[in-house]
């Protein structure tokens, strides 16, 4: 069986505590994973501090970028292994694994190398009160040790979004993948271990969250900043530990994203986009649409067409050549999705399709599959309209006018993203400005430049990440003022 160990100070460490990672596709064991205990986390952080405030952190940017670029090239050479690891951990189909997580993660490394090289220092000449003439230069120094705690839904990409900016800016990285998806990050660690990066500057620490590796990291006083993606509840727990030592946090959290389909929408485009935004990755993308509001004049047409699409989605065929979905990430996650879906009939709603667990009559029945589900008839405050399901599940409501739908779309504590379907450009801009979310897509979904800023409103995020914002988060501004005259 594949063994996944921890990488600390250049060496692979096993542990007496291990767990078996199983596939959500058919329940088979994928790997035995070694849990990093507190002593190992302490050792990794101590080694990291030496590098972040030593050779690695002080290295000239072009030299450091050359090392990171070389990692990106080595990672690209492992793309087939990354696809296999991703499919084993998540059960997702090949078409998706081959286009999404690993390849985008590799490109992201290169992108951060380019951005970091283009980063310029700020400077200004000035005259002080007593005629003193000076010049200040503000440059960005490493922040120190950065804990990168990732979720399972797009495992490598979510990790690289943190690791790449942290490394190029000269920090030491403590990478903690989700316990559900350790495999692709362990390949990243192999690649980094084979690169010219100093040993202590990167550690792979596997484990769980509370009372395990995750909290050993987030509670550690020598971790200087935490980059986290996951659930808002976990985010607030991490923020509490960070508060005790006044560490900075950057957080991308959940969503309860609305889609607004206006009377003038291009319906073919809206159906194609909504099929992806509801069902892609089995609904396990933070930007997935979970609440759809359709103008009353198009409600029947839209509902019938999206239901038709939902009923015809291919499920659980990893080699199907076209849009299809895999399972949810685990049976535990399926329990959560199912418990929310079961509130639909109790709270006055009904299903147009799905609502339950599919049966295959083979090994896939040991997996964590869920039917593509569309519901209608719920009030805006119903459980499924307020709780993030993170599954292939959405509710469709109808609306009468623009002012009404804006209020209803904003009726959530989340504020991650929204989608607008209309041919009226002016309306798309004016409605966007009234939606309390970090990202709005107009007549599209999930077409995203990963260097654009991302900041969730409400409980969907803390701080801003993406591109230059991530480089700034991962560095400490230092101003030097020199007396000129
Ligand atoms: P999660 O919060 O359960 O876990 C995320 C990570 O945090 C895991 O590595 C976990 O082990 C760790 N963790 C858990 N408790 C911890 C603690 N007390 N201290 C330190 N670490 C801890 O989230 P998940 O279930 O893996 O991911 C799904 C969630 O992530 C959804 O809410 C989804 O919307 C969100 N998400 C958001 C974005 C975004 O960009 N906004 C992207 C992807 C996923």
Short mmCIF file of C-alpha atoms in Angstrom, two decimals, residues 123-409:
data_model
loop_
_atom_site.label_atom_id
_atom_site.label_comp_id
_atom_site.label_asym_id
_atom_site.label_seq_id
_atom_site.Cartn_x
_atom_site.Cartn_y
_atom_site.Cartn_z
CA UNK A 123 10.27 55.03 -2.76
CA UNK A 124 9.97 58.82 -2.34
CA UNK A 125 12.15 61.85 -1.70
CA UNK A 126 10.79 64.16 0.96
CA UNK A 127 11.64 67.23 3.00
CA UNK A 128 11.09 67.06 6.76
CA UNK A 129 9.95 69.89 9.09
CA UNK A 130 13.45 71.26 9.87
CA UNK A 131 14.63 71.23 6.27
CA UNK A 132 15.89 67.68 6.65
CA UNK A 133 15.95 66.02 3.21
CA UNK A 134 15.35 62.31 3.07
CA UNK A 135 14.50 59.37 0.90
CA UNK A 136 12.42 56.42 1.94
CA UNK A 137 12.35 53.01 0.30
CA UNK A 138 9.67 50.52 1.19
CA UNK A 139 10.52 46.95 0.34
CA UNK A 140 8.80 43.67 1.11
CA UNK A 141 10.53 41.18 3.40
CA UNK A 142 9.44 37.63 4.24
CA UNK A 143 6.81 37.38 6.93
CA UNK A 144 8.37 34.25 8.45
CA UNK A 145 6.69 30.87 8.85
CA UNK A 146 3.37 30.60 7.02
CA UNK A 147 0.93 27.76 7.73
CA UNK A 148 -0.93 26.78 4.56
CA UNK A 149 -4.03 24.81 5.52
CA UNK A 150 -6.01 23.51 2.55
CA UNK A 151 -9.40 21.87 1.95
CA UNK A 152 -10.19 18.76 -0.08
CA UNK A 153 -12.33 20.05 -2.93
CA UNK A 154 -9.57 21.14 -5.34
CA UNK A 155 -6.68 19.87 -3.25
CA UNK A 156 -3.53 20.81 -5.11
CA UNK A 157 -4.73 24.10 -6.57
CA UNK A 158 -5.96 25.29 -3.16
CA UNK A 159 -2.57 24.36 -1.69
CA UNK A 160 -0.49 25.96 -4.46
CA UNK A 161 -2.52 29.19 -4.22
CA UNK A 162 -0.90 29.52 -0.79
CA UNK A 163 2.45 27.76 -1.20
CA UNK A 164 3.56 29.55 -4.39
CA UNK A 165 3.22 33.18 -3.16
CA UNK A 166 4.59 32.22 0.27
CA UNK A 167 7.72 30.61 -1.18
CA UNK A 168 8.54 33.24 -3.79
CA UNK A 169 8.41 35.90 -1.08
CA UNK A 170 10.99 33.97 0.97
CA UNK A 171 8.84 32.48 3.71
CA UNK A 172 9.02 29.00 5.14
CA UNK A 173 5.90 27.01 4.31
CA UNK A 174 4.16 24.50 6.56
CA UNK A 175 1.77 22.73 4.16
CA UNK A 176 -1.18 20.88 5.73
CA UNK A 177 -3.43 19.22 3.16
CA UNK A 178 -6.90 17.97 4.06
CA UNK A 179 -7.00 14.53 5.65
CA UNK A 180 -9.36 13.58 2.79
CA UNK A 181 -6.88 14.42 0.00
CA UNK A 182 -3.24 13.87 0.99
CA UNK A 183 -1.99 12.28 -2.25
CA UNK A 184 -1.36 15.15 -4.69
CA UNK A 185 0.28 17.37 -2.05
CA UNK A 186 2.64 14.52 -1.23
CA UNK A 187 3.76 14.56 -4.90
CA UNK A 188 4.27 18.32 -4.61
CA UNK A 189 6.42 17.66 -1.53
CA UNK A 190 8.50 15.07 -3.43
CA UNK A 191 9.11 17.65 -6.16
CA UNK A 192 10.06 20.34 -3.66
CA UNK A 193 12.34 17.93 -1.75
CA UNK A 194 14.22 17.24 -5.01
CA UNK A 195 14.65 20.96 -5.77
CA UNK A 196 17.38 23.34 -4.59
CA UNK A 197 15.27 24.90 -1.85
CA UNK A 198 16.97 24.78 1.57
CA UNK A 199 15.68 21.87 3.65
CA UNK A 200 13.83 23.79 6.34
CA UNK A 201 11.95 26.14 4.00
CA UNK A 202 9.17 23.68 3.18
CA UNK A 203 7.45 21.06 5.32
CA UNK A 204 4.61 18.68 4.53
CA UNK A 205 2.59 17.94 7.65
CA UNK A 206 -0.30 15.50 7.30
CA UNK A 207 -3.05 15.16 9.82
CA UNK A 208 -6.50 16.21 10.95
CA UNK A 209 -7.80 19.57 12.19
CA UNK A 210 -8.78 20.05 15.81
CA UNK A 211 -6.43 18.39 18.39
CA UNK A 212 -4.19 17.31 15.53
CA UNK A 213 -1.73 18.76 13.03
CA UNK A 214 -4.07 21.58 11.97
CA UNK A 215 -4.47 23.05 15.43
CA UNK A 216 -0.81 22.30 16.37
CA UNK A 217 0.02 24.65 13.51
CA UNK A 218 -2.62 27.31 14.01
CA UNK A 219 -1.97 27.54 17.76
CA UNK A 220 1.82 27.65 17.45
CA UNK A 221 3.27 31.00 18.57
CA UNK A 222 6.11 30.81 16.02
CA UNK A 223 3.77 30.60 13.04
CA UNK A 224 3.73 34.16 11.71
CA UNK A 225 0.67 33.98 9.46
CA UNK A 226 -1.98 31.50 8.42
CA UNK A 227 -3.47 31.04 4.96
CA UNK A 228 -6.58 28.93 5.21
CA UNK A 229 -9.35 27.71 2.93
CA UNK A 230 -12.26 25.79 4.36
CA UNK A 231 -15.49 26.17 6.29
CA UNK A 232 -16.37 29.38 8.13
CA UNK A 233 -16.69 27.45 11.44
CA UNK A 234 -13.12 26.17 11.12
CA UNK A 235 -12.02 29.65 10.05
CA UNK A 236 -13.37 31.20 13.20
CA UNK A 237 -11.66 28.53 15.34
CA UNK A 238 -8.35 29.27 13.61
CA UNK A 239 -8.89 33.02 14.01
CA UNK A 240 -9.35 32.57 17.75
CA UNK A 241 -5.95 30.81 18.01
CA UNK A 242 -4.34 33.44 15.78
CA UNK A 243 -5.76 36.22 17.95
CA UNK A 244 -3.83 35.07 21.01
CA UNK A 245 -0.52 35.92 19.33
CA UNK A 246 -1.84 38.61 16.97
CA UNK A 247 -0.97 36.65 13.84
CA UNK A 248 -2.42 37.60 10.47
CA UNK A 249 -4.90 35.33 8.72
CA UNK A 250 -6.01 35.16 5.09
CA UNK A 251 -9.15 33.08 4.66
CA UNK A 252 -11.26 31.86 1.76
CA UNK A 253 -14.40 30.35 3.21
CA UNK A 254 -17.73 28.96 2.07
CA UNK A 255 -20.54 30.33 -0.08
CA UNK A 256 -24.30 30.16 -0.62
CA UNK A 257 -24.06 31.62 -4.06
CA UNK A 258 -27.03 33.03 -5.95
CA UNK A 259 -27.67 33.02 -9.67
CA UNK A 260 -30.02 35.66 -11.09
CA UNK A 261 -31.69 34.78 -14.40
CA UNK A 262 -33.40 37.86 -15.87
CA UNK A 263 -36.24 37.89 -18.39
CA UNK A 264 -33.85 38.81 -21.23
CA UNK A 265 -31.32 36.03 -20.49
CA UNK A 266 -29.86 33.98 -23.32
CA UNK A 267 -31.47 30.77 -22.12
CA UNK A 268 -29.10 28.36 -23.88
CA UNK A 269 -26.15 30.10 -22.22
CA UNK A 270 -27.89 30.24 -18.84
CA UNK A 271 -28.74 26.53 -18.89
CA UNK A 272 -25.25 25.49 -20.01
CA UNK A 273 -23.65 27.72 -17.36
CA UNK A 274 -26.06 26.71 -14.61
CA UNK A 275 -25.56 23.01 -15.33
CA UNK A 276 -21.87 23.54 -14.67
CA UNK A 277 -22.30 25.94 -11.77
CA UNK A 278 -24.65 23.60 -9.90
CA UNK A 279 -23.18 20.19 -10.72
CA UNK A 280 -19.47 20.63 -11.61
CA UNK A 281 -17.25 18.65 -9.22
CA UNK A 282 -20.47 17.29 -7.70
CA UNK A 283 -21.21 20.80 -6.41
CA UNK A 284 -18.02 20.88 -4.35
CA UNK A 285 -16.62 24.20 -5.53
CA UNK A 286 -16.95 27.19 -3.22
CA UNK A 287 -18.32 29.21 -6.19
CA UNK A 288 -21.02 26.66 -7.06
CA UNK A 289 -24.55 28.02 -7.36
CA UNK A 290 -26.94 26.80 -4.67
CA UNK A 291 -29.78 29.35 -4.99
CA UNK A 292 -31.23 30.24 -8.40
CA UNK A 293 -33.69 33.11 -8.84
CA UNK A 294 -35.46 33.17 -12.22
CA UNK A 295 -37.76 35.92 -13.51
CA UNK A 296 -41.36 34.62 -13.33
CA UNK A 297 -41.75 34.87 -17.13
CA UNK A 298 -38.94 32.30 -17.66
CA UNK A 299 -39.33 30.17 -14.49
CA UNK A 300 -41.12 27.17 -16.07
CA UNK A 301 -38.81 27.08 -19.07
CA UNK A 302 -35.64 27.35 -16.97
CA UNK A 303 -36.77 24.81 -14.34
CA UNK A 304 -37.77 22.24 -16.98
CA UNK A 305 -34.49 22.59 -18.87
CA UNK A 306 -32.20 22.49 -15.82
CA UNK A 307 -34.12 19.48 -14.46
CA UNK A 308 -33.69 17.74 -17.80
CA UNK A 309 -29.93 18.44 -17.61
CA UNK A 310 -29.75 17.21 -13.98
CA UNK A 311 -31.56 13.96 -14.78
CA UNK A 312 -29.22 13.22 -17.66
CA UNK A 313 -25.87 13.81 -15.99
CA UNK A 314 -23.60 10.79 -16.16
CA UNK A 315 -22.54 9.75 -12.64
CA UNK A 316 -19.61 7.62 -11.57
CA UNK A 317 -18.03 6.81 -14.97
CA UNK A 318 -14.43 7.89 -14.49
CA UNK A 319 -13.60 7.41 -18.17
CA UNK A 320 -16.73 9.02 -19.63
CA UNK A 321 -15.63 11.48 -22.29
CA UNK A 322 -17.80 14.53 -21.56
CA UNK A 323 -19.48 16.34 -18.70
CA UNK A 324 -20.04 13.88 -15.84
CA UNK A 325 -19.69 13.87 -12.08
CA UNK A 326 -18.04 11.69 -9.48
CA UNK A 327 -18.96 11.12 -5.84
CA UNK A 328 -18.90 13.51 -2.92
CA UNK A 329 -15.56 13.42 -1.13
CA UNK A 330 -16.59 11.06 1.67
CA UNK A 331 -19.52 9.30 3.26
CA UNK A 332 -19.31 11.77 6.16
CA UNK A 333 -19.72 14.68 3.75
CA UNK A 334 -22.61 12.85 2.03
CA UNK A 335 -24.33 12.56 5.43
CA UNK A 336 -24.10 16.33 5.80
CA UNK A 337 -25.46 16.99 2.29
CA UNK A 338 -28.24 14.43 2.76
CA UNK A 339 -29.30 15.83 6.13
CA UNK A 340 -29.82 19.28 4.55
CA UNK A 341 -31.59 17.84 1.48
CA UNK A 342 -33.97 15.89 3.73
CA UNK A 343 -35.28 19.18 5.18
CA UNK A 344 -36.74 20.10 1.75
CA UNK A 345 -40.07 18.22 1.94
CA UNK A 346 -40.37 18.99 5.67
CA UNK A 347 -40.08 22.73 5.00
CA UNK A 348 -42.59 22.90 2.13
CA UNK A 349 -40.36 22.22 -0.88
CA UNK A 350 -40.37 19.47 -3.51
CA UNK A 351 -37.80 17.84 -5.78
CA UNK A 352 -37.84 18.22 -9.54
CA UNK A 353 -35.05 15.66 -9.70
CA UNK A 354 -32.79 13.72 -7.35
CA UNK A 355 -32.96 14.11 -3.59
CA UNK A 356 -31.27 10.83 -2.71
CA UNK A 357 -28.44 8.32 -3.12
CA UNK A 358 -28.10 6.52 -6.46
CA UNK A 359 -27.78 2.72 -6.61
CA UNK A 360 -25.37 1.06 -9.00
CA UNK A 361 -25.48 -2.60 -7.95
CA UNK A 362 -21.67 -2.77 -7.87
CA UNK A 363 -18.63 -1.54 -5.87
CA UNK A 364 -19.70 2.09 -6.36
CA UNK A 365 -22.41 1.46 -3.77
CA UNK A 366 -19.53 1.54 -1.24
CA UNK A 367 -18.71 5.06 -2.45
CA UNK A 368 -20.22 8.44 -1.58
CA UNK A 369 -22.38 9.28 -4.59
CA UNK A 370 -25.36 11.62 -4.51
CA UNK A 371 -28.03 12.31 -7.13
CA UNK A 372 -28.03 15.66 -8.95
CA UNK A 373 -30.84 17.44 -7.13
CA UNK A 374 -33.09 20.37 -8.01
CA UNK A 375 -35.72 21.60 -5.56
CA UNK A 376 -38.43 24.27 -5.69
CA UNK A 377 -41.02 25.67 -3.32
CA UNK A 378 -38.86 26.69 -0.34
CA UNK A 379 -39.11 30.02 1.46
CA UNK A 380 -35.93 32.14 1.42
CA UNK A 381 -35.22 31.39 5.08
CA UNK A 382 -35.55 27.58 4.76
CA UNK A 383 -32.59 25.46 5.86
CA UNK A 384 -31.49 24.59 2.33
CA UNK A 385 -31.65 28.28 1.36
CA UNK A 386 -29.33 29.28 4.20
CA UNK A 387 -26.89 26.39 4.86
CA UNK A 388 -24.07 25.67 2.42
CA UNK A 389 -24.68 22.12 1.13
CA UNK A 390 -21.47 21.79 -0.94
CA UNK A 391 -23.17 19.09 -3.02
CA UNK A 392 -24.87 18.76 -6.46
CA UNK A 393 -27.92 20.53 -5.12
CA UNK A 394 -29.75 23.79 -5.94
CA UNK A 395 -33.11 25.43 -5.35
CA UNK A 396 -34.99 27.48 -7.97
CA UNK A 397 -37.29 30.36 -6.95
CA UNK A 398 -39.13 32.86 -9.15
CA UNK A 399 -39.00 36.65 -8.79
CA UNK A 400 -41.02 39.62 -10.05
CA UNK A 401 -38.56 42.50 -10.32
CA UNK A 402 -34.95 43.59 -9.99
CA UNK A 403 -35.16 45.31 -6.59
CA UNK A 404 -36.84 42.28 -5.09
CA UNK A 405 -34.28 39.79 -6.39
CA UNK A 406 -31.34 41.84 -5.15
CA UNK A 407 -32.73 41.82 -1.60
CA UNK A 408 -33.42 38.10 -1.79
CA UNK A 409 -29.99 37.25 -3.22
#
